[in-house]
Short mmCIF file of C-alpha atoms and ligand atoms in Angstrom, two decimals:
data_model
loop_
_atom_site.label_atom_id
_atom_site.label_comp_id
_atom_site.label_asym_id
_atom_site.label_seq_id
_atom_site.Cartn_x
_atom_site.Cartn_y
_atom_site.Cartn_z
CA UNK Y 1 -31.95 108.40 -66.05
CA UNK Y 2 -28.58 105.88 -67.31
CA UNK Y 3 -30.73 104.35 -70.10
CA UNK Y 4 -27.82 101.80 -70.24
CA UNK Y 5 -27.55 100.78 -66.76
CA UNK Y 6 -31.64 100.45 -66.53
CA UNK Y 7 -31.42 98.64 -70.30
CA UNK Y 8 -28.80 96.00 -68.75
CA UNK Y 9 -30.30 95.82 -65.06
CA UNK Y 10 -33.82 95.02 -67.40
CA UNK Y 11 -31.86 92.27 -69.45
CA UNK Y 12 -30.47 90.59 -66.70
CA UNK Y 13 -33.79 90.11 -65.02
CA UNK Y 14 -34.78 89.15 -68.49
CA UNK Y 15 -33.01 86.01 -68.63
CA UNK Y 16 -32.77 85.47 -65.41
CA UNK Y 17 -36.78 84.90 -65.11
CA UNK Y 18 -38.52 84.97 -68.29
CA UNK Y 19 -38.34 81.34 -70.11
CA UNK Y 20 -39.17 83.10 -73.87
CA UNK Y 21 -40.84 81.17 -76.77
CA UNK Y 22 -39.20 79.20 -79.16
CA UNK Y 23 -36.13 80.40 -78.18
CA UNK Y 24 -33.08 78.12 -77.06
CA UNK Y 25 -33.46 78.99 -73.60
CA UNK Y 26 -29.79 78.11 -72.21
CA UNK Y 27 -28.06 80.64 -75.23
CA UNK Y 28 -31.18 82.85 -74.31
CA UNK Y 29 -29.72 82.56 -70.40
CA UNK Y 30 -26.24 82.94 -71.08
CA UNK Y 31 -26.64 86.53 -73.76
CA UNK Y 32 -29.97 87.78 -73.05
CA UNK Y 33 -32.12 89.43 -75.59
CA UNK Y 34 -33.64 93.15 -76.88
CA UNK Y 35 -35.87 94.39 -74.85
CA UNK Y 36 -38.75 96.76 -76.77
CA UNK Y 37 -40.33 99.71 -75.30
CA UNK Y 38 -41.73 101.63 -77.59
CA UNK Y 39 -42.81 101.71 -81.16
CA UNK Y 40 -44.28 104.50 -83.46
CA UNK Y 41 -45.83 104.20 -87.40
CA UNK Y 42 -43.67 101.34 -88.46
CA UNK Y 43 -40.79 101.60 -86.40
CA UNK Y 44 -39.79 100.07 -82.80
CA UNK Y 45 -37.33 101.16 -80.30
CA UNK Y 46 -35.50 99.08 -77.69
CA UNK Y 47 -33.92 100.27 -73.88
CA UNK Y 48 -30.54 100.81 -75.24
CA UNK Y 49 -31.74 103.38 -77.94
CA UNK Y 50 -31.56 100.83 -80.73
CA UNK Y 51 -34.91 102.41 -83.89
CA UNK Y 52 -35.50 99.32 -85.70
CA UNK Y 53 -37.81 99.77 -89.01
CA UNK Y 54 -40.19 96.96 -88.29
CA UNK Y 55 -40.34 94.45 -91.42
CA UNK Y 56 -42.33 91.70 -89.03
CA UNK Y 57 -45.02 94.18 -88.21
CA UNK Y 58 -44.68 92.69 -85.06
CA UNK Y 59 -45.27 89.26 -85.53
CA UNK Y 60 -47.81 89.59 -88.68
CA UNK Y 61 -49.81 91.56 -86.49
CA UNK Y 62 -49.65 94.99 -86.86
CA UNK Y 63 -50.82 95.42 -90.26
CA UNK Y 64 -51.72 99.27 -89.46
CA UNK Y 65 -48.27 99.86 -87.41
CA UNK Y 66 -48.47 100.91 -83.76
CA UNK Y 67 -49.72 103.98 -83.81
CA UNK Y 68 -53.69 103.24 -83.95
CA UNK Y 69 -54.98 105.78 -81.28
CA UNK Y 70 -58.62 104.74 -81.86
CA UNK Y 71 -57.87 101.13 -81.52
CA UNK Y 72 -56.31 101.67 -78.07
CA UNK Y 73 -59.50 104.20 -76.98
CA UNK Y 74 -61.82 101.44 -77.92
CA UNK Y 75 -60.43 99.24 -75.30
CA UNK Y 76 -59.97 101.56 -72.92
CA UNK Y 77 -63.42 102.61 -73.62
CA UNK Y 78 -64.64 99.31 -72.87
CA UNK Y 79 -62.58 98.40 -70.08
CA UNK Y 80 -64.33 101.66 -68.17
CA UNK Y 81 -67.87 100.75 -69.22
CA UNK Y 82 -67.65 96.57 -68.91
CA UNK Y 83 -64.48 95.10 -68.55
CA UNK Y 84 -64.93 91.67 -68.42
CA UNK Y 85 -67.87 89.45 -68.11
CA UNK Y 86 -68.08 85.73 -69.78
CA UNK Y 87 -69.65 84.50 -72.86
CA UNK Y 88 -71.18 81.12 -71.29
CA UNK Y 89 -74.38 80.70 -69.44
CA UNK Y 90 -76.88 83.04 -71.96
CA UNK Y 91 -74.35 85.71 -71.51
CA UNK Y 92 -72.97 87.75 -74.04
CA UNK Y 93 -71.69 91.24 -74.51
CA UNK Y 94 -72.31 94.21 -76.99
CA UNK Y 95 -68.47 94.43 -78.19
CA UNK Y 96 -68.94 90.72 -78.91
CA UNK Y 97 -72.42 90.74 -81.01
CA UNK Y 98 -71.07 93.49 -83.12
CA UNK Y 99 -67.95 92.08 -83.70
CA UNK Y 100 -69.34 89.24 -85.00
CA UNK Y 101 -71.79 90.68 -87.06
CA UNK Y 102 -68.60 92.64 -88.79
CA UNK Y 103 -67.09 89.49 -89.53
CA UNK Y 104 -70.16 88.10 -91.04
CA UNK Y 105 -69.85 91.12 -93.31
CA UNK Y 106 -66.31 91.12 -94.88
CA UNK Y 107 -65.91 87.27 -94.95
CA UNK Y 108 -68.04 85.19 -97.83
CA UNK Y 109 -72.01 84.51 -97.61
CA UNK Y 110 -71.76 81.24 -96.59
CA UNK Y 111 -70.18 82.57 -93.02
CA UNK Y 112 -72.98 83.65 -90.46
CA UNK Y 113 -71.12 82.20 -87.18
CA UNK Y 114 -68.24 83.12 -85.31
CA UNK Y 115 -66.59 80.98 -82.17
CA UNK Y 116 -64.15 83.63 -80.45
CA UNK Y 117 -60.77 82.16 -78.84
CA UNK Y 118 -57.92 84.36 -77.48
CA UNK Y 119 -55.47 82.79 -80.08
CA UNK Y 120 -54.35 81.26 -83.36
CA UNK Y 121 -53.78 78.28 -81.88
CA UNK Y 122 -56.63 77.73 -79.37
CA UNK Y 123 -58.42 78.49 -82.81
CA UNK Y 124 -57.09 75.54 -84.55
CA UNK Y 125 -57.90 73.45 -81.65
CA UNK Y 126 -61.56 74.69 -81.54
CA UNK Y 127 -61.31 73.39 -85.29
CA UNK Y 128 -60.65 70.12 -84.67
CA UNK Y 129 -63.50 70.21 -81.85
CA UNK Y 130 -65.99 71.64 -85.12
CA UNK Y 131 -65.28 69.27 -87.14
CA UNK Y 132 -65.32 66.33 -85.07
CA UNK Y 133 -68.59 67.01 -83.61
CA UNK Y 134 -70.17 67.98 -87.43
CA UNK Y 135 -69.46 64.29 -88.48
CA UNK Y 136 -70.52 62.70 -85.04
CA UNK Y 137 -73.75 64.67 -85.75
CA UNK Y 138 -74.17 63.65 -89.51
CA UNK Y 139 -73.65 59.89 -87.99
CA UNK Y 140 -69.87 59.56 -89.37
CA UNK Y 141 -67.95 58.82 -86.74
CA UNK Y 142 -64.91 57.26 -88.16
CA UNK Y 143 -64.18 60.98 -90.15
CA UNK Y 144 -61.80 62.20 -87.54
CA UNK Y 145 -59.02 62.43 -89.35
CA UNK Y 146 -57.20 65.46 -90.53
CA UNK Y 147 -54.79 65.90 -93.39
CA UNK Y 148 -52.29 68.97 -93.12
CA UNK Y 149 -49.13 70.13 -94.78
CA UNK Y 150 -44.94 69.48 -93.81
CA UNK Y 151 -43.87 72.64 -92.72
CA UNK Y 152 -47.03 74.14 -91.83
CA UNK Y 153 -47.24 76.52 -88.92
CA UNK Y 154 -50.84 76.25 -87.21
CA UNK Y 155 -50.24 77.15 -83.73
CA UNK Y 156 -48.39 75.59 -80.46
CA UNK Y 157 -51.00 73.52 -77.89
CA UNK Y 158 -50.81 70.07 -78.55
CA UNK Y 159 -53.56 70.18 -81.05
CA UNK Y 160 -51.72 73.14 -83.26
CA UNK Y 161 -48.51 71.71 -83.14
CA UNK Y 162 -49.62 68.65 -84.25
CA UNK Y 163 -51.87 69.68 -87.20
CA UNK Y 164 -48.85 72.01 -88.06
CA UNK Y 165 -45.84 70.11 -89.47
CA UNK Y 166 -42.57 71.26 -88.11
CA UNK Y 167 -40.28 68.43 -87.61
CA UNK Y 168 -38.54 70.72 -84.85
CA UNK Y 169 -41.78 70.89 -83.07
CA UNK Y 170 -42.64 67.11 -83.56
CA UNK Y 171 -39.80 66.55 -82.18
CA UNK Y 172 -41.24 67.44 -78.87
CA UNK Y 173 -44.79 66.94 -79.13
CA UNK Y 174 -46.34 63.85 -78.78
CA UNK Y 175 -49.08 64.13 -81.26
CA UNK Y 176 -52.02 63.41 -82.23
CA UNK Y 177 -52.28 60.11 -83.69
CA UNK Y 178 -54.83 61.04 -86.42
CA UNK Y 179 -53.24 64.02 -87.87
CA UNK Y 180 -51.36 63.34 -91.28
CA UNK Y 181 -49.07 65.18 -93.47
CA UNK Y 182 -48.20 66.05 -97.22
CA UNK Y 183 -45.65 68.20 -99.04
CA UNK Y 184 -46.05 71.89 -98.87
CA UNK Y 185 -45.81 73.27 -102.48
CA UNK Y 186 -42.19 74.76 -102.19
CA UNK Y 187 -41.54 74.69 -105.92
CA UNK Y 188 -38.00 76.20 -105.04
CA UNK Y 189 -36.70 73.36 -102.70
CA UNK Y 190 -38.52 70.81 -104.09
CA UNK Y 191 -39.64 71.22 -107.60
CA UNK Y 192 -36.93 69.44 -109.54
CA UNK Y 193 -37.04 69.81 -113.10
CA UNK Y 194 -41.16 70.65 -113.11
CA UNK Y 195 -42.24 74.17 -113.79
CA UNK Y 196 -43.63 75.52 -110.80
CA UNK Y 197 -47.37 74.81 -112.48
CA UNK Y 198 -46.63 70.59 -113.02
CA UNK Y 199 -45.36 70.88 -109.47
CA UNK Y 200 -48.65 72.74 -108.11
CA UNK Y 201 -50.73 69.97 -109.70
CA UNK Y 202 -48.22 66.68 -108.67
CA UNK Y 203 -47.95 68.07 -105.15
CA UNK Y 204 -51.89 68.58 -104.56
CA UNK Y 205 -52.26 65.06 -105.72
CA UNK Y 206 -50.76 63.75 -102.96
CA UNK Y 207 -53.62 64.94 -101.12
CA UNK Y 208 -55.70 62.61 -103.06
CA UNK Y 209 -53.32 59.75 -102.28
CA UNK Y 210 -53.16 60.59 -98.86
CA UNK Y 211 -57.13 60.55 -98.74
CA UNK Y 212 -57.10 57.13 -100.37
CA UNK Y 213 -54.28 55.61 -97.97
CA UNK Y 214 -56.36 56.57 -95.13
CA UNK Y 215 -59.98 56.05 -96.54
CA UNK Y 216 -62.30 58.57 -97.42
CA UNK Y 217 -64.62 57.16 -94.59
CA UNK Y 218 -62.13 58.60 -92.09
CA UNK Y 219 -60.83 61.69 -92.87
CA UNK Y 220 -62.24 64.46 -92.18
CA UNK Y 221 -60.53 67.32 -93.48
CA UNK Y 222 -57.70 69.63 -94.84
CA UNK Y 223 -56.00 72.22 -93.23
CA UNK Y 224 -53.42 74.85 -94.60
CA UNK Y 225 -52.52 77.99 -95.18
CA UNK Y 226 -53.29 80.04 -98.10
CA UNK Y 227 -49.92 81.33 -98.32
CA UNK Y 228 -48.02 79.27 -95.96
CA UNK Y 229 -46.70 82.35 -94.00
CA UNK Y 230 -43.76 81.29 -90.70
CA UNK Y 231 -43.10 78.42 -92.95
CA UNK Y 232 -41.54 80.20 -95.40
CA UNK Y 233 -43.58 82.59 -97.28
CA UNK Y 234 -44.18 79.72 -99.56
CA UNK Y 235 -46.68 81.06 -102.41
CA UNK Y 236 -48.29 78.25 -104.11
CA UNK Y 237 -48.12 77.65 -107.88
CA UNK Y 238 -51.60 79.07 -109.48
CA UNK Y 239 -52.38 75.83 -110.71
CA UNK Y 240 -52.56 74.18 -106.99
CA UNK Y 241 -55.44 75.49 -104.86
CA UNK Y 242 -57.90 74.63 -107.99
CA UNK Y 243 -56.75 71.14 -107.64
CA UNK Y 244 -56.63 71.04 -103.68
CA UNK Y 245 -60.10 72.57 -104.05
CA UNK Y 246 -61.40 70.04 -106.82
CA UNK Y 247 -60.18 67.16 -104.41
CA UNK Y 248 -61.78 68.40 -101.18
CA UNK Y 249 -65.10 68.94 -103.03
CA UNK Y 250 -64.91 65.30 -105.15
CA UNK Y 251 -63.94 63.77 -102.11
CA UNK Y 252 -66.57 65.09 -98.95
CA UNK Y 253 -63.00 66.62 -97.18
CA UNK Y 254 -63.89 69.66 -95.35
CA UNK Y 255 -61.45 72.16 -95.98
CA UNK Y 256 -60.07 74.98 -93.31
CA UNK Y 257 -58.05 77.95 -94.10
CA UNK Y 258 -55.67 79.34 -91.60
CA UNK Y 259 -56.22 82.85 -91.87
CA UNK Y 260 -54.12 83.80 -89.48
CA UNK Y 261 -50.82 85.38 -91.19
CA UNK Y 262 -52.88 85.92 -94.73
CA UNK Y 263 -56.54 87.53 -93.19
CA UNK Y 264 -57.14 91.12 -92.85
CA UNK Y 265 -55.27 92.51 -95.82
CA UNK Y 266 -51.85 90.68 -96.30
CA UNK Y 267 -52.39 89.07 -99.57
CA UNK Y 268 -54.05 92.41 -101.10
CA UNK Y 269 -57.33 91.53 -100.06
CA UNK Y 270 -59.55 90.82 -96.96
CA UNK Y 271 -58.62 86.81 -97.15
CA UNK Y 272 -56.01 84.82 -98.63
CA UNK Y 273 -59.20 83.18 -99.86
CA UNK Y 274 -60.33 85.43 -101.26
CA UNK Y 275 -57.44 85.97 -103.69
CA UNK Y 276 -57.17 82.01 -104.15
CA UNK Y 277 -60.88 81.61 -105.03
CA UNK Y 278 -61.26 78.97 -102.45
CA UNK Y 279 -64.33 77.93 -100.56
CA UNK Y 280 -63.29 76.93 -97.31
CA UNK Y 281 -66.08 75.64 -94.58
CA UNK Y 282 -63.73 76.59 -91.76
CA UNK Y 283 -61.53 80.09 -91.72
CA UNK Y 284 -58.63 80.61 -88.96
CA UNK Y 285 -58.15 84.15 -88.28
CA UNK Y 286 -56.30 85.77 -85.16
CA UNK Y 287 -52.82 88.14 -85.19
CA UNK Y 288 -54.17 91.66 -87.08
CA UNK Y 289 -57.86 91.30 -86.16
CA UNK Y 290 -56.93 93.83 -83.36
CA UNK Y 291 -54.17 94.32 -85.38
CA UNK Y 292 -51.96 92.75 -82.84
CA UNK Y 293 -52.99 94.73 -79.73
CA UNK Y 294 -54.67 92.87 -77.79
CA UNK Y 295 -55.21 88.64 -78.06
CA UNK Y 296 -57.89 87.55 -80.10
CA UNK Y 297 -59.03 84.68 -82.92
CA UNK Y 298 -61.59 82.47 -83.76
CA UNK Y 299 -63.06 80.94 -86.38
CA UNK Y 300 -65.48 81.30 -88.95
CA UNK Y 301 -68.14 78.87 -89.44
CA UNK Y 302 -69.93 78.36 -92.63
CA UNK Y 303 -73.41 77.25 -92.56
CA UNK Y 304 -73.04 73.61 -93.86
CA UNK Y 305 -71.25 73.12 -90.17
CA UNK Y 306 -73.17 75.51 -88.68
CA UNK Y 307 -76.80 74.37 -89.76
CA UNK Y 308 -75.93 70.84 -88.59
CA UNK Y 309 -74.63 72.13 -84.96
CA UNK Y 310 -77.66 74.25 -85.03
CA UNK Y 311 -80.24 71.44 -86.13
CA UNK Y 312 -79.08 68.62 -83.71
CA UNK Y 313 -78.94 70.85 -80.73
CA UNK Y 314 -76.71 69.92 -77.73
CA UNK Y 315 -74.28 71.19 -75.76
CA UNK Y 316 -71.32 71.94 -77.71
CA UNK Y 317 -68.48 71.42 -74.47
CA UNK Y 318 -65.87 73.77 -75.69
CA UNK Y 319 -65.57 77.01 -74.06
CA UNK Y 320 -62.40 79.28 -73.01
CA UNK Y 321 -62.86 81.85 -70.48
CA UNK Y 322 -62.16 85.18 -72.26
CA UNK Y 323 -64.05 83.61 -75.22
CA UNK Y 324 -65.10 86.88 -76.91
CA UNK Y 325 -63.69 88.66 -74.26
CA UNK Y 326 -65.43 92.57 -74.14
CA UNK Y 327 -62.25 94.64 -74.78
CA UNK Y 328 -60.31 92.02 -77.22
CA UNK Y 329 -63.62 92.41 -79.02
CA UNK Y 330 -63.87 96.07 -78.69
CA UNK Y 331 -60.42 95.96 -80.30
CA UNK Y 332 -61.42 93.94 -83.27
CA UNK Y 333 -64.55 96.47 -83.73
CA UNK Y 334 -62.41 99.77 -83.87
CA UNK Y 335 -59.56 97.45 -86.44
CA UNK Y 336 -62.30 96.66 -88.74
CA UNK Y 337 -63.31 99.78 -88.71
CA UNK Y 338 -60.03 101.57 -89.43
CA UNK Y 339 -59.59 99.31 -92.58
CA UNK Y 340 -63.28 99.89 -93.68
CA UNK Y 341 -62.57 103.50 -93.20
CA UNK Y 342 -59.44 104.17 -94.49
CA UNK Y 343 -59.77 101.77 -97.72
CA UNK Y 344 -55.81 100.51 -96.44
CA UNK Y 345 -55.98 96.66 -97.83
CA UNK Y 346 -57.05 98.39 -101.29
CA UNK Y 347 -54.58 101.08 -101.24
CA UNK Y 348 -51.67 99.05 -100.21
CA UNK Y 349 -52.57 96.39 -102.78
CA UNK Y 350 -52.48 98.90 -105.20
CA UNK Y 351 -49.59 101.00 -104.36
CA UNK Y 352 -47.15 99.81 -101.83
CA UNK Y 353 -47.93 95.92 -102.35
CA UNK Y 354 -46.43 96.06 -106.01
CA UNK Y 355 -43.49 98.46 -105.25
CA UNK Y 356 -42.56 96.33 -102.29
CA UNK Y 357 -42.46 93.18 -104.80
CA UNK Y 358 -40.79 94.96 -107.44
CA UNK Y 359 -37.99 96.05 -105.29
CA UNK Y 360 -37.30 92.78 -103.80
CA UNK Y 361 -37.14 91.22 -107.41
CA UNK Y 362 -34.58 93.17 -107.75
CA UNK Y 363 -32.41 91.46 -105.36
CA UNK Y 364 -32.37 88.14 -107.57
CA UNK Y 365 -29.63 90.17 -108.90
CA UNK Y 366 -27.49 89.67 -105.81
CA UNK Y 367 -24.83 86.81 -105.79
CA UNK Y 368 -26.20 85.15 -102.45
CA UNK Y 369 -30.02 85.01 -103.93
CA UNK Y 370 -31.78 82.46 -105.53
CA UNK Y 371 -35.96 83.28 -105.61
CA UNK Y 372 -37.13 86.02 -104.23
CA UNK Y 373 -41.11 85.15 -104.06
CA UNK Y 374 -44.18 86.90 -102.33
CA UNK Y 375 -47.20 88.57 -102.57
CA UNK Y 376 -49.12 91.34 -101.13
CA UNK Y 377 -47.67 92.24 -98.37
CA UNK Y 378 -45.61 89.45 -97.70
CA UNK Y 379 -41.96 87.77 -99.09
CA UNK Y 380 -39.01 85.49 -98.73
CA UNK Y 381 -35.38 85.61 -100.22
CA UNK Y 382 -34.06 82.74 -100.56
CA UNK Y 383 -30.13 82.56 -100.26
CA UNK Y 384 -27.85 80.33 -102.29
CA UNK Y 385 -24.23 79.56 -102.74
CA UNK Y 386 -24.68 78.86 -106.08
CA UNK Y 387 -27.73 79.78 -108.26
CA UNK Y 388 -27.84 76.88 -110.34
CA UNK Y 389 -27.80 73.91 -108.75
CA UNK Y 390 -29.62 75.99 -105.48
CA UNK Y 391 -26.70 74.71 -102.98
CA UNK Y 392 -26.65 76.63 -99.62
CA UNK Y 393 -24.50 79.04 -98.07
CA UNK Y 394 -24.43 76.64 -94.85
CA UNK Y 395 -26.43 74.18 -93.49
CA UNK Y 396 -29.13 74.69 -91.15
CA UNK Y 397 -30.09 77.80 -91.63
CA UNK Y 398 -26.90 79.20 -90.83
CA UNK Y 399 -26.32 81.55 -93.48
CA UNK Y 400 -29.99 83.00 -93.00
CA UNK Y 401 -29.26 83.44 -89.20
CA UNK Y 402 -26.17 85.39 -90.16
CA UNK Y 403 -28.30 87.79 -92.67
CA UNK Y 404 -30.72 88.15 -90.03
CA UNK Y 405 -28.53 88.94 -87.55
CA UNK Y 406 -26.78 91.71 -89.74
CA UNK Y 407 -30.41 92.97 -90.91
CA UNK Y 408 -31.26 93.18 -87.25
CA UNK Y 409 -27.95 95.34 -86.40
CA UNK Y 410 -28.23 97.35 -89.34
CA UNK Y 411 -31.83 98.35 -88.04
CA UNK Y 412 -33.95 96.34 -89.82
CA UNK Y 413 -36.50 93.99 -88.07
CA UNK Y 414 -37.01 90.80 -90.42
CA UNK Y 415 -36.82 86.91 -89.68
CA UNK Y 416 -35.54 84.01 -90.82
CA UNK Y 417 -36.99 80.27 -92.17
CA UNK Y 418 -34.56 77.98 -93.09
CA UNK Y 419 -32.51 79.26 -95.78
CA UNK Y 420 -34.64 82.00 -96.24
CA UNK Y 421 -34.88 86.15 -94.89
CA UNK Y 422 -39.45 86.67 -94.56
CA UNK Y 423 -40.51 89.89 -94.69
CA UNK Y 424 -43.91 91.16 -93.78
CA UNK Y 425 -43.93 95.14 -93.10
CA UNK Y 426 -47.17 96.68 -92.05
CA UNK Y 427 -49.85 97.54 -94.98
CA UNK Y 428 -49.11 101.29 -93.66
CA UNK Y 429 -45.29 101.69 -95.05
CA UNK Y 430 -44.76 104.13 -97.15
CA UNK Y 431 -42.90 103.73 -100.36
CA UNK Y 432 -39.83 105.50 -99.03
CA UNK Y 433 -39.94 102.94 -96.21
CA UNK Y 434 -40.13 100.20 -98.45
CA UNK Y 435 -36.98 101.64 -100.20
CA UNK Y 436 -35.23 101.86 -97.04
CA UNK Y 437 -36.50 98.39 -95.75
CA UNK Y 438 -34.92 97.24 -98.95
CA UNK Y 439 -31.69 98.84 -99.32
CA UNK Y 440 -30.86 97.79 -95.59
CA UNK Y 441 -31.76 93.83 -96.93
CA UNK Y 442 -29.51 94.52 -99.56
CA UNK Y 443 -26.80 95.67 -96.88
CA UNK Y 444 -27.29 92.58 -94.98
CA UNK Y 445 -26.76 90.27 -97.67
CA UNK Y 446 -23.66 91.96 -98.90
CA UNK Y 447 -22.22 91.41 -95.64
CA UNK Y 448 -23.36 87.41 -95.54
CA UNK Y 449 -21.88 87.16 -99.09
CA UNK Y 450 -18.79 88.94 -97.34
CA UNK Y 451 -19.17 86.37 -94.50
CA UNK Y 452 -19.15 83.37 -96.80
CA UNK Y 453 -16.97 84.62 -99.58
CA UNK Y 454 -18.87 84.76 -102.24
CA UNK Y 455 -19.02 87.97 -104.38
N1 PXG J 1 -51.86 79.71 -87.57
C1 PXG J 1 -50.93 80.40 -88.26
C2 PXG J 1 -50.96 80.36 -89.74
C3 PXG J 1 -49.97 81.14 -87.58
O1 PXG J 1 -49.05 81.82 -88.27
C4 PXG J 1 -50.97 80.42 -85.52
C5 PXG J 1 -51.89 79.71 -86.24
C6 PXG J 1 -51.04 80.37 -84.03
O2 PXG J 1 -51.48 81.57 -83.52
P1 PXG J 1 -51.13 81.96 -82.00
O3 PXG J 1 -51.95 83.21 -81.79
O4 PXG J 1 -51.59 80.85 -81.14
O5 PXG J 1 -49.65 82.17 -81.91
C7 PXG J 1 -49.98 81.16 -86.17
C8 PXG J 1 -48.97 81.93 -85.39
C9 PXG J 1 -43.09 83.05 -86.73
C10 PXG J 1 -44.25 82.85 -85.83
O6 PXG J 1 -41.95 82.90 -86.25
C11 PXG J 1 -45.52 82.75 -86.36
C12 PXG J 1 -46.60 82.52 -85.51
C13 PXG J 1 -46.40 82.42 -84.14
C14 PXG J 1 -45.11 82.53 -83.62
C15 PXG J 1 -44.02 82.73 -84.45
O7 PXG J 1 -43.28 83.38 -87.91
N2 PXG J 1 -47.83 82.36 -86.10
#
């Protein structure tokens, strides 16, 4: 078979037909794109022969790599004995139950309830639809309103997009009129002459003021990330989740973590929570609970919302379809049990996690590097023209675009936010990978630096 002529008759069709996410869809039209056929361990392969080392595990997905034969067994498994039947009605299904009995387990006492969506983003929405209903229950209507974070990624309906905070994206969304937004805690663009710990503390104040402008009577509660991940890998100074926390319990805020990039192992343990200490009454999760296989999220419930829902009764009118669909679940089952079984978030915490943050300390070295920040599994490099006053290479992004670019052609799969390259490789790498996922970074910004003449 002429791999080439197939690869090219593919792309053409491609762009032709396919309108792709966030993607400008005229350049998309007029060059086309990669198309991805196969991918083994860590690595993916494209229809013109291209092995790219995957440092996106997909799209923070994969956290175990693609090569989870019992995670694809359990869904065919289950699409043989039931493979579809709803969740409304008195209906549920066995994949389901036990699914959410194994979240129950790994997430913190206070969780006993799980609502199951097919996404990140129809999560976020089902948040809002929580939280709203817990305060028309407790007989406070006016809390509908929800504070969030500049920069945040929390999904694309019109519900996501607007709780996240992506100028780009509010650009074309009309949103919601009761969603507002602070600064994210990027001590790197933004801290000025604080250390990164006065920062943490000035910029989860504004959280307080924000509460205050509004009236504590009417919002009802925080959203963000742990570790804000498409945003920018932006890891928070220590001294700010005590504070956010402190406000949200002074202040009667609920607060919801968006699990969805941090959950199942990608801070170093099960929840970005977890390794923040925070008590969250709401937790996001989606991406790696089938480890990217198949769609699934939801949310976690704790039992402050859940014991109202439960006491007042009624019909709670929120439903999707394929809510805890039988296979997605199935999925989710054999994932947990993988990570259960092969002890992978506590191993790669331990051994990869700090090699792979090591190494890429070791590019602050480089001329076109200014932080290089992350942790767990997880990390951006920042690039710089000059280290000192932090001026960029280009504006827009450009510079970042260009390292990608090179990373990508050099085969190496990683992204880019702004001025910075994220990097998110499955908990599954090797250390030799990690070496090699480094050392072709390190190529790519030698040839930006090349690119804008700095050496
Ligand atoms: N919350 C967070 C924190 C996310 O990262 C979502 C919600 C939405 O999930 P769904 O399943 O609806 O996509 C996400 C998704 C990127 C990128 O470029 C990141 C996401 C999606 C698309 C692109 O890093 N995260």
């Amino acid at each position: 078979m002429d791999m080439t002529a197939d690869s090219q008759a593919l792309r053409d069709l491609d762009r032709s037909h396919h309108f792709h996410p966030f993607t400008d869809l005229r350049d998309y039209a007029a060059h086309g794109g990669r198309i991805v056929n196969r991918a083994e361990h860590i690595y993916i392969y494209d229809t013109d022969g291209n092995k790219m080392l995957d440092g996106m595990s997909g799209l923070w997905c994969c956290n175990l790599g693609y090569s989870q034969h019992q995670i694809v067994e359990a869904i065919y498994r289950q699409l043989q004995e039931l493979p579809f039947y709803n969740n409304f009605f008195r209906c549920s299904n066995q994949p389901a139950v036990e699914l959410a009995r194994a979240l129950v387990e790994i997430t913190p006492e206070r969780f006993n309830h799980v609502f199951f969506t097919n996404s990140g983003s129809e999560a976020n929405d089902t948040n809002i639809r929580l939280v709203h209903r817990y305060f028309d229950l407790l007989g406070k209507p006016n809390k509908k309103h929800f504070i969030s974070r500049k920069n945040a990624y929390h999904g694309s309906t019109i519900a996501a997009g607007s709780l996240g905070g992506m100028s780009a994206m509010h650009a074309q969304v009309w949103g919601l009129n009761y969603v507002h937004h602070i600064n994210q805690p990027h001590w790197f663009a933004e801290g000025g002459d604080l250390s990164p710990e006065e920062f943490g503390v000035k910029v989860a104040r504004e959280l307080e003021q924000k509460i205050d402008e509004l009236g504590e009577e009417n919002v009802a509660a925080f959203i963000a990330e742990p570790i804000q991940g498409a945003g920018g890998v932006i890891v928070p100074p220590d001294t700010y989740w005590p504070e956010i926390q402190r406000i949200c319990d002074e202040r009667d805020i609920l607060l919801i973590a968006d699990e969805v990039i941090c959950g199942f192992g990608r801070t170093g343990d099960w929840f970005g929570s977890d390794t923040y200490q925070i008590k969250p009454q709401l937790m996001t999760f989606a991406k790696a609970i089938t480890n990217g296989y198949i769609p699934l999220g939801g949310v976690m419930i704790s039992d402050q919302i859940a014991d109202v829902l439960l006491a007042h009764g009624g019909e709670f009118t929120h439903g999707l379809t394929y809510s805890g669909h039988p296979a997605s679940c199935a999925a989710g089952l054999a994932t947990l049990q993988t990570l259960h079984k092969t002890n992978i978030i506590q191993t790669a915490a331990d051994n990869i996690a700090p090699h792979f943050q090591r190494r890429l300390r070791e590019l602050e070295s480089h001329p076109i590097v200014g932080q290089v920040r992350g942790r767990g599994m997880f990390a951006a490099v920042e690039l710089v023209r000059d280290k000192g006053s932090r001026e960029r290479l280009a504006p827009d992004g450009q510079a970042a675009v260009y390292c990608r670019d090179r990373a990508n052609s050099n085969g190496l799969m990683v992204r880019q936010t702004g001025d910075a390259m994220i990097t998110a490789p499955p908990l599954v790498s090797s250390t030799a990978e990690i070496d090699i996922l480094v050392e072709k970074l390190h190529q790519a910004l030698d040839e930006t630096a090349a690119h804008y003449g700095v050496n």
